[in-house]
CSV table of C-alpha atoms in Angstrom, one decimal:
chain,number,residue,atom,x,y,z
A,77,MET,CA,54.4,141.7,134.1
A,78,ARG,CA,50.7,141.5,133.6
A,79,TYR,CA,48.1,143.6,135.2
A,80,LEU,CA,44.4,144.1,135.2
A,81,VAL,CA,42.4,146.6,133.3
A,82,VAL,CA,38.7,147.0,134.1
A,83,ILE,CA,36.3,148.8,131.8
A,84,ILE,CA,32.8,149.3,133.1
A,85,PHE,CA,29.8,149.6,130.9
A,86,PHE,CA,26.2,150.4,131.9
A,87,ILE,CA,23.6,147.8,131.6
A,88,SER,CA,20.8,149.7,133.3
A,89,ILE,CA,20.0,153.3,134.1
A,90,VAL,CA,19.6,153.0,137.9
A,91,VAL,CA,22.5,154.7,139.6
A,92,ASN,CA,22.8,158.3,140.8
A,93,ALA,CA,26.2,159.7,141.5
A,94,VAL,CA,28.2,161.4,144.1
A,95,GLY,CA,27.9,165.1,143.8
A,96,GLU,CA,29.5,168.5,144.1
A,97,LYS,CA,30.4,168.2,147.7
A,98,PHE,CA,32.3,165.1,147.1
A,99,PHE,CA,34.1,166.7,144.1
A,100,ASN,CA,35.1,169.8,146.1
A,101,GLN,CA,35.9,168.1,149.4
A,102,VAL,CA,37.8,165.1,148.1
A,103,ILE,CA,39.0,165.7,144.5
A,104,ILE,CA,39.8,169.4,144.8
A,105,VAL,CA,41.0,169.5,148.4
A,106,ASN,CA,43.3,166.5,148.0
A,107,ILE,CA,45.1,168.0,145.0
A,108,ILE,CA,45.4,171.4,146.7
A,109,LEU,CA,47.0,169.7,149.7
A,110,ALA,CA,49.4,167.9,147.4
A,111,ILE,CA,50.5,171.2,145.9
A,112,LYS,CA,51.0,172.6,149.3
A,113,SER,CA,53.1,169.6,150.3
A,114,VAL,CA,55.4,170.0,147.4
A,115,ASP,CA,55.6,173.7,148.0
A,116,LEU,CA,56.8,173.1,151.6
A,117,LEU,CA,59.2,170.5,150.4
A,118,ILE,CA,60.7,173.0,147.9
A,119,ASP,CA,61.1,175.5,150.8
A,120,ASN,CA,62.9,172.8,152.9
A,121,ILE,CA,65.2,171.9,150.1
A,122,ASN,CA,66.1,175.5,149.6
A,123,GLN,CA,66.9,175.8,153.3
A,124,ALA,CA,68.7,172.4,153.3
A,125,ASN,CA,66.8,171.3,156.4
A,126,SER,CA,67.4,167.6,156.2
A,127,THR,CA,65.0,166.7,159.0
A,128,ARG,CA,62.1,168.6,157.6
A,129,ILE,CA,62.9,167.4,154.1
A,130,ARG,CA,62.4,163.8,155.2
A,131,MET,CA,59.2,164.6,157.0
A,132,GLN,CA,57.9,166.7,154.2
A,133,PHE,CA,58.7,164.0,151.6
A,134,GLY,CA,56.5,161.7,153.6
A,135,ASN,CA,53.7,164.3,153.5
A,136,LEU,CA,54.1,164.6,149.7
A,137,VAL,CA,53.9,160.8,149.3
A,138,SER,CA,50.7,160.7,151.4
A,139,SER,CA,49.1,163.6,149.6
A,140,TRP,CA,50.1,162.4,146.1
A,141,LYS,CA,48.7,158.9,146.7
A,142,LYS,CA,45.4,160.5,147.7
A,143,VAL,CA,45.3,162.3,144.3
A,144,GLU,CA,46.4,159.1,142.5
A,145,THR,CA,43.8,157.0,144.2
A,146,THR,CA,40.9,159.0,142.8
A,147,TYR,CA,42.6,160.0,139.5
A,148,PHE,CA,39.9,160.0,136.8
A,149,LEU,CA,40.8,163.2,134.9
A,150,GLY,CA,41.9,161.0,132.0
A,151,ASP,CA,38.4,159.7,131.8
A,152,LEU,CA,37.1,163.2,131.4
A,153,ASN,CA,39.7,164.2,128.9
A,154,GLU,CA,42.1,161.7,127.3
A,155,ASP,CA,44.8,164.4,127.1
A,156,TYR,CA,45.3,163.9,130.8
A,157,LEU,CA,45.6,160.1,130.6
A,158,ASP,CA,49.4,160.0,131.0
A,159,THR,CA,49.8,162.9,133.5
A,160,PRO,CA,50.3,160.6,136.6
A,161,ARG,CA,53.1,158.8,134.8
A,162,TYR,CA,55.0,162.1,134.6
A,163,ILE,CA,54.8,162.3,138.4
A,164,ASP,CA,55.2,158.6,139.4
A,165,ILE,CA,56.7,155.6,137.5
A,166,PHE,CA,56.1,152.9,140.0
A,167,HIS,CA,55.3,149.7,138.0
A,168,GLY,CA,54.9,151.8,134.9
A,169,ASN,CA,58.4,152.1,133.6
A,170,ASN,CA,61.2,149.5,133.2
A,171,GLU,CA,64.0,152.1,133.2
A,172,GLU,CA,66.6,151.8,135.9
A,173,ILE,CA,66.7,155.5,136.7
A,174,LYS,CA,69.2,155.3,139.7
A,175,PRO,CA,72.3,154.8,137.6
A,176,GLN,CA,71.1,157.4,135.1
A,177,LEU,CA,70.7,159.9,138.0
A,178,ASP,CA,74.2,159.0,139.2
A,179,LEU,CA,75.6,159.7,135.8
A,180,ILE,CA,73.9,163.1,135.8
A,181,ILE,CA,75.2,164.0,139.2
A,182,ASN,CA,78.7,163.1,138.2
A,183,SER,CA,78.7,164.9,134.9
A,184,ASN,CA,79.2,168.5,134.0
A,185,ASP,CA,76.3,168.6,131.5
A,186,GLU,CA,73.8,171.4,132.0
A,187,LEU,CA,71.0,170.0,134.2
A,188,PHE,CA,68.1,171.1,132.0
A,189,ASN,CA,69.5,169.0,129.1
A,190,ALA,CA,70.8,166.1,131.2
A,191,MET,CA,67.4,165.6,132.9
A,192,TYR,CA,65.5,165.4,129.7
A,193,LYS,CA,63.4,162.3,130.5
A,194,TYR,CA,60.1,162.5,132.4
A,195,SER,CA,61.4,159.6,134.6
A,196,HIS,CA,64.2,161.8,135.8
A,197,LYS,CA,61.7,164.2,137.3
A,198,THR,CA,59.3,161.9,139.1
A,199,ILE,CA,58.7,161.3,142.8
A,200,ASN,CA,60.7,158.1,142.4
A,201,ALA,CA,63.7,160.1,141.3
A,202,LEU,CA,63.2,162.6,144.0
A,203,GLU,CA,63.2,159.9,146.7
A,204,TYR,CA,66.5,158.6,145.4
A,205,VAL,CA,68.1,162.0,145.3
A,206,LEU,CA,66.8,163.1,148.7
A,207,PHE,CA,67.5,159.9,150.6
A,208,THR,CA,70.7,158.7,149.1
A,209,LYS,CA,72.6,161.8,148.1
A,210,ASP,CA,74.3,164.7,149.8
A,211,LEU,CA,72.1,167.8,149.4
A,212,SER,CA,75.0,170.1,150.5
A,213,HIS,CA,76.3,169.4,147.0
A,214,GLN,CA,74.9,172.2,144.9
A,215,ARG,CA,74.3,170.1,141.8
A,216,VAL,CA,72.4,167.5,143.9
A,217,LYS,CA,70.3,170.3,145.5
A,218,ASN,CA,69.5,171.8,142.1
A,219,MET,CA,68.4,168.4,140.8
A,220,ALA,CA,66.1,168.0,143.8
A,221,LEU,CA,64.6,171.4,143.1
A,222,ILE,CA,64.1,170.7,139.4
A,223,ILE,CA,62.3,167.5,140.2
A,224,ALA,CA,60.1,169.0,142.9
A,225,LYS,CA,59.1,171.9,140.7
A,226,SER,CA,58.3,169.5,137.9
A,227,ILE,CA,56.0,167.6,140.2
A,228,LYS,CA,54.3,170.8,141.3
A,229,SER,CA,53.8,171.8,137.7
A,230,TYR,CA,52.0,168.5,136.9
A,231,LEU,CA,49.9,168.7,140.1
A,232,SER,CA,48.9,172.2,139.1
A,233,GLU,CA,47.9,170.9,135.6
A,234,ILE,CA,45.7,168.3,137.3
A,235,LEU,CA,44.0,170.9,139.5
A,236,ASP,CA,43.3,173.1,136.5
A,237,GLY,CA,42.0,170.1,134.6
A,238,TYR,CA,39.6,169.1,137.3
A,239,LYS,CA,38.2,172.6,137.6
A,240,MET,CA,37.8,172.7,133.8
A,241,TYR,CA,36.0,169.4,133.6
A,242,GLN,CA,34.1,169.5,136.9
A,243,SER,CA,30.7,170.1,135.2
A,244,LYS,CA,31.3,167.2,132.8
A,245,PHE,CA,31.8,164.9,135.8
A,246,LEU,CA,28.7,166.2,137.6
A,247,GLU,CA,26.3,166.4,134.7
A,248,ASN,CA,26.4,162.7,134.0
A,249,GLU,CA,25.6,160.9,137.2
A,250,GLN,CA,25.8,157.3,135.8
A,251,TYR,CA,29.1,158.0,134.1
A,252,ALA,CA,30.5,159.5,137.3
A,253,SER,CA,29.5,156.5,139.4
A,254,ALA,CA,31.0,154.2,136.8
A,255,ILE,CA,34.4,155.8,136.6
A,256,LEU,CA,34.6,156.1,140.4
A,257,LEU,CA,33.9,152.4,140.8
A,258,ASN,CA,36.4,151.6,138.0
A,259,THR,CA,39.0,153.7,139.8
A,260,LEU,CA,38.4,151.8,143.1
A,261,ILE,CA,38.6,148.4,141.4
A,262,ALA,CA,41.8,149.2,139.4
A,263,GLY,CA,43.4,150.9,142.4
A,264,THR,CA,42.6,148.0,144.8
A,265,TYR,CA,44.1,145.5,142.3
A,266,LYS,CA,47.4,147.5,142.1
A,267,LEU,CA,47.4,147.8,145.9
A,268,LYS,CA,46.9,144.1,146.5
A,269,GLU,CA,49.2,142.8,143.8
A,270,TRP,CA,51.9,145.4,143.3
A,271,ARG,CA,52.2,147.2,146.7
A,272,VAL,CA,51.6,144.2,149.0
A,273,GLY,CA,51.7,140.9,147.1
A,274,ASP,CA,54.9,141.4,145.1
A,275,VAL,CA,56.7,142.4,148.3
A,276,ALA,CA,55.2,139.7,150.5
A,277,GLY,CA,55.9,137.0,147.9
A,278,LEU,CA,52.1,136.3,147.5
A,279,SER,CA,51.6,137.5,144.0
A,280,LYS,CA,51.9,135.2,141.0
A,281,LYS,CA,55.0,137.0,139.7
A,282,PHE,CA,56.9,136.7,143.0
A,283,LYS,CA,55.3,133.6,144.5
A,284,ASN,CA,57.3,132.6,147.6
A,285,LYS,CA,60.0,135.2,146.9
A,286,PRO,CA,59.3,137.9,149.5
A,287,ASN,CA,61.5,140.9,149.5
A,288,ASN,CA,60.9,144.1,151.5
A,289,TYR,CA,63.1,146.1,149.1
A,290,ARG,CA,60.4,145.5,146.4
A,291,ALA,CA,58.1,147.9,148.3
A,292,GLU,CA,57.1,151.1,146.6
A,293,TYR,CA,59.1,153.5,148.8
A,294,ALA,CA,61.7,151.2,150.2
A,295,THR,CA,64.4,153.8,150.0
A,296,SER,CA,62.7,156.4,152.2
A,297,GLY,CA,60.6,154.0,154.3
A,298,ASN,CA,57.3,155.4,153.1
A,299,SER,CA,55.7,152.3,151.6
A,300,VAL,CA,53.2,151.7,154.5
A,301,ASN,CA,52.5,155.5,154.6
A,302,ALA,CA,51.5,155.3,150.9
A,303,ILE,CA,49.3,152.3,151.5
A,304,LYS,CA,47.5,154.0,154.4
A,305,ALA,CA,46.9,157.1,152.3
A,306,ILE,CA,45.4,154.9,149.5
A,307,LEU,CA,43.0,153.2,151.9
A,308,GLU,CA,42.0,156.4,153.7
A,309,THR,CA,41.1,157.9,150.3
A,310,GLN,CA,38.9,154.9,149.5
A,311,ALA,CA,37.1,155.6,152.8
A,312,GLN,CA,36.5,159.1,151.5
A,313,ILE,CA,34.8,157.5,148.4
A,314,ILE,CA,32.6,154.9,150.1
A,315,ASN,CA,32.2,155.8,153.8
A,316,SER,CA,32.1,159.5,154.6
A,317,PRO,CA,29.6,161.1,157.0
A,318,ASP,CA,30.1,164.5,155.4
A,319,TYR,CA,28.6,164.1,151.9
A,320,GLN,CA,26.8,161.7,149.7
A,321,ASP,CA,29.3,159.0,148.7
A,322,LEU,CA,29.3,155.8,146.7
A,323,GLY,CA,28.3,153.9,149.8
A,324,ASP,CA,25.2,156.0,150.3
A,325,ILE,CA,24.2,155.5,146.7
A,326,SER,CA,24.8,151.7,146.9
A,327,ARG,CA,22.4,151.5,149.8
A,328,GLN,CA,19.8,153.5,147.9
A,329,PHE,CA,19.9,150.9,145.2
A,330,LYS,CA,19.6,147.9,147.6
A,331,ALA,CA,23.2,147.0,147.7
A,332,ARG,CA,23.5,147.4,151.5
A,333,LYS,CA,25.0,144.0,152.1
A,334,GLU,CA,27.5,144.5,149.3
A,335,ILE,CA,28.7,147.9,150.4
A,336,ASP,CA,28.8,146.8,154.0
A,337,GLN,CA,31.1,144.0,153.0
A,338,ALA,CA,33.3,146.4,151.1
A,339,ILE,CA,33.5,148.8,154.1
A,340,SER,CA,34.3,145.9,156.4
A,341,ALA,CA,37.1,144.8,154.2
A,342,LEU,CA,38.3,148.3,153.9
A,343,ASN,CA,38.3,148.8,157.7
A,344,ASP,CA,40.2,145.6,158.2
A,345,SER,CA,42.7,146.7,155.6
A,346,ILE,CA,43.2,150.0,157.3
A,347,ALA,CA,43.6,148.3,160.7
A,348,ASN,CA,46.1,145.9,159.2
A,349,ALA,CA,48.1,148.7,157.6
A,350,ASN,CA,48.1,150.7,160.8
A,351,ASN,CA,49.6,147.7,162.6
A,352,MET,CA,52.5,147.4,160.1
A,353,SER,CA,56.0,148.8,159.9
A,354,GLU,CA,58.1,148.9,156.7
A,355,PHE,CA,59.6,145.5,157.5
A,356,ASP,CA,56.4,143.6,158.1
A,357,PHE,CA,55.5,142.9,154.4
A,358,ILE,CA,57.3,139.5,154.6
A,359,ASN,CA,55.7,138.2,157.8
A,360,ASP,CA,52.1,137.4,158.9
A,361,LYS,CA,51.2,141.1,159.1
A,362,GLY,CA,51.9,141.5,155.4
A,363,LYS,CA,49.9,138.3,154.7
A,364,ARG,CA,46.9,139.7,156.6
A,365,LEU,CA,47.0,142.9,154.7
A,366,TYR,CA,47.1,141.0,151.4
A,367,GLN,CA,44.1,138.9,152.5
A,368,SER,CA,42.0,141.9,153.5
A,369,THR,CA,42.8,143.8,150.4
A,370,ASN,CA,41.9,140.7,148.4
A,371,ARG,CA,38.5,140.7,150.1
A,372,LEU,CA,38.1,144.4,149.3
A,373,MET,CA,38.9,143.7,145.7
A,374,LYS,CA,36.3,141.0,145.5
A,375,ALA,CA,33.7,143.2,147.3
A,376,TYR,CA,34.1,145.9,144.7
A,377,TYR,CA,34.6,143.8,141.6
A,378,ILE,CA,32.3,140.9,142.1
A,379,SER,CA,29.6,142.0,144.5
A,380,LEU,CA,29.1,145.7,144.3
A,381,MET,CA,29.5,146.2,140.5
A,382,ASP,CA,27.0,143.5,139.8
A,383,LYS,CA,24.5,144.8,142.3
A,384,LEU,CA,24.7,148.4,141.0
A,385,GLY,CA,23.9,147.2,137.5
A,386,PHE,CA,27.3,147.5,135.8
A,387,VAL,CA,29.0,144.9,133.7
A,388,SER,CA,32.7,144.8,133.2
A,389,LYS,CA,35.1,143.7,130.6
A,390,VAL,CA,38.4,142.6,132.0
A,391,LEU,CA,41.5,142.8,130.0
A,392,ASP,CA,45.0,141.6,130.7
A,393,ALA,CA,47.7,143.9,129.4
A,394,ASP,CA,51.5,143.7,129.4
A,395,GLY,CA,52.8,146.5,131.6
A,396,ASP,CA,56.5,145.7,131.1
């Protein structure tokens, strides 16, 4: 599998940045909500409340995707580059963790030792355990709690890291704008190709081979929920009335047409996602979402980046 890596360099000193309000109201608030979501999920698992477990897992997916969509902590300190992979291995790991988790469930090994891999304690593993196994089985319940607590631990690390490096983000306005735009571009590519195109049979890798079960959260039915959260978070970055965002800055630097095109494509993508169910990836609704996210990708990568005075270097890298 090949994917896109975009590195943005400055070619002119013209761009201001989003500020402290954005950092506190988006970056910090989203990570705090994600921690609260996993806390509530842990409570529901302890109470074995299956209905609330399913609902709360959906809330965790949504809140985690918001954190993942704006994740740039690794740009502020490279020690945090891999932290998201300890929470989420979608498209980032070739392991087949389901049979591994089955073996752990059916063994008598001590769980702490048996679940030694990071991949065993990700949100992907948690989805499999919560939605395919019997939580009345004490070993299964203990596994779910170990996974959820591991996710909480890494989310807490991310919160602490952002607080520690907040001043570094805010002190360099041009750098902050660059890594935000880089995050938007890379995230939109993954949304278009991995989360929609691969499922709808519209990506190069799975051309004309649609399969709904290729969706990110096919087991729990949260794939569209995840996509909505990603798009809503992008709106927090480029089109918020509550603080100076990347859209405001783009207009200040005469990129009104370009940011308006991006917002239009984003709004279309949100409307298309809101009109979809989990089974619509392989029909016209999935195709429309792919097309609108493709327009969004072009708006960010071709139009907006050039207008703001950035130049990029595009790399292909093997992800498998």
